[in-house]
């Protein structure tokens, strides 16, 4: 019996096609360049940055929208700059911690569930390999394979236990087994940093220009511009790891984020004018100015 080939211990370095050239060939619809990229195999050292794209976009978008909602609500409610800054920075820190921990715990819980399911599949394969093989054969037949071909494919894969169990997880349960070096707290940390970085941008117009005696409307206008640029920039960051052109990706995030930001402003304006009638807010602002 021939032993299975030994796989590299570092999953980030695997002999494969030139990934960068393959992506360029796809973007340019260049078939010959794609063939050349696949023919020129080399050791590919994968960047893990792309694996954090969900956390970057999730934390960044939520940071921008949440903070701008505070700013827009404060402007709509006619709060002072001091109050807006206090509420804004407090919201950034508190929400960033909450988002980071929440992302880490949710990813950790998902990984633990997947690994528990993998242990069950491994136990079933150990005690009833014929049944597991038959399940996979039936699954491939349902997907369009001839039973004879499916039998050959599955029996070949079943020679490699760890590989076969991971395939069962993906094909049967539609679960992707996490890598051994996956760290949920890294995802949470990226979400936290992305939230803080992008979330402070809507506040810059009020914090940096605090002593220039600009009107509240001018500061809010600058904050709107900065928020729009931040949303567009976040879309550009996302485009680096997707197939979308950077302009379309930027406009997508900008459009969706702007709609949410506008809604936040309208809510603040509506509460101040229609519900409170301005009296409560004006009294609070007067008390704040007196204390200052």
XYZ file of C-alpha atoms in Angstrom, residues 18-119:
102
model
C 1.229 32.015 -9.683
C -1.841 33.481 -7.973
C -1.028 37.109 -8.718
C -0.598 36.480 -12.448
C -3.689 34.269 -12.476
C -5.775 37.119 -11.022
C -4.360 39.581 -13.551
C -5.159 37.168 -16.373
C -8.746 36.827 -15.149
C -9.156 40.602 -14.838
C -7.856 41.089 -18.411
C -9.673 38.032 -19.813
C -6.292 36.780 -21.070
C -6.540 32.999 -21.567
C -2.917 32.536 -22.580
C -1.695 34.451 -19.534
C -3.910 32.268 -17.366
C -2.399 29.107 -18.851
C 1.094 30.463 -18.258
C 0.242 31.309 -14.647
C -0.966 27.756 -14.033
C 2.029 26.216 -15.779
C 4.578 28.219 -13.770
C 4.042 26.589 -10.379
C 5.907 27.993 -7.424
C 5.720 28.205 -3.669
C 2.878 30.590 -2.920
C 3.172 32.510 0.337
C -0.404 33.551 0.992
C -1.245 36.817 2.658
C -3.754 36.463 5.476
C -5.004 40.032 5.075
C -7.774 38.880 2.740
C -9.072 36.615 5.482
C -9.773 39.690 7.608
C -11.757 41.537 4.931
C -15.076 40.679 6.633
C -13.871 42.123 9.933
C -12.386 45.197 8.243
C -15.554 46.053 6.316
C -17.878 45.019 9.150
C -16.055 47.045 11.795
C -15.298 49.994 9.521
C -18.795 50.392 8.120
C -20.420 50.039 11.517
C -17.919 52.513 12.972
C -18.642 55.147 10.339
C -22.407 54.764 10.479
C -22.664 54.540 14.272
C -20.507 57.603 14.874
C -22.129 59.632 12.128
C -25.508 58.691 13.566
C -24.401 60.298 16.842
C -23.132 63.383 14.984
C -26.197 63.671 12.739
C -28.577 63.048 15.598
C -26.780 65.671 17.679
C -26.899 68.216 14.864
C -30.527 67.396 14.146
C -31.272 67.735 17.858
C -29.272 70.998 18.086
C -26.785 69.738 20.656
C -23.558 71.602 21.366
C -20.181 70.631 19.890
C -18.948 69.599 23.346
C -21.877 67.238 23.785
C -21.427 65.783 20.298
C -17.726 65.113 20.922
C -18.356 63.493 24.305
C -21.134 61.304 22.937
C -19.174 60.544 19.754
C -15.889 59.421 21.312
C -17.665 57.546 24.093
C -19.682 55.721 21.460
C -16.570 54.876 19.424
C -14.728 53.309 22.354
C -17.700 51.449 23.823
C -19.042 50.169 20.508
C -15.581 49.205 19.238
C -14.984 47.043 22.310
C -18.445 45.527 22.002
C -18.000 44.828 18.287
C -14.521 43.358 18.716
C -15.480 41.043 21.557
C -18.711 40.091 19.810
C -16.883 39.225 16.586
C -14.306 37.151 18.476
C -16.860 35.251 20.545
C -19.148 34.572 17.587
C -16.256 33.277 15.482
C -14.977 31.194 18.412
C -18.428 29.693 18.953
C -18.777 28.900 15.253
C -15.339 27.243 15.157
C -16.113 25.185 18.249
C -19.357 23.991 16.688
C -17.614 23.053 13.439
C -14.836 21.174 15.241
C -17.418 19.318 17.349
C -19.185 18.246 14.166
C -15.848 17.187 12.701
C -15.149 15.006 15.750
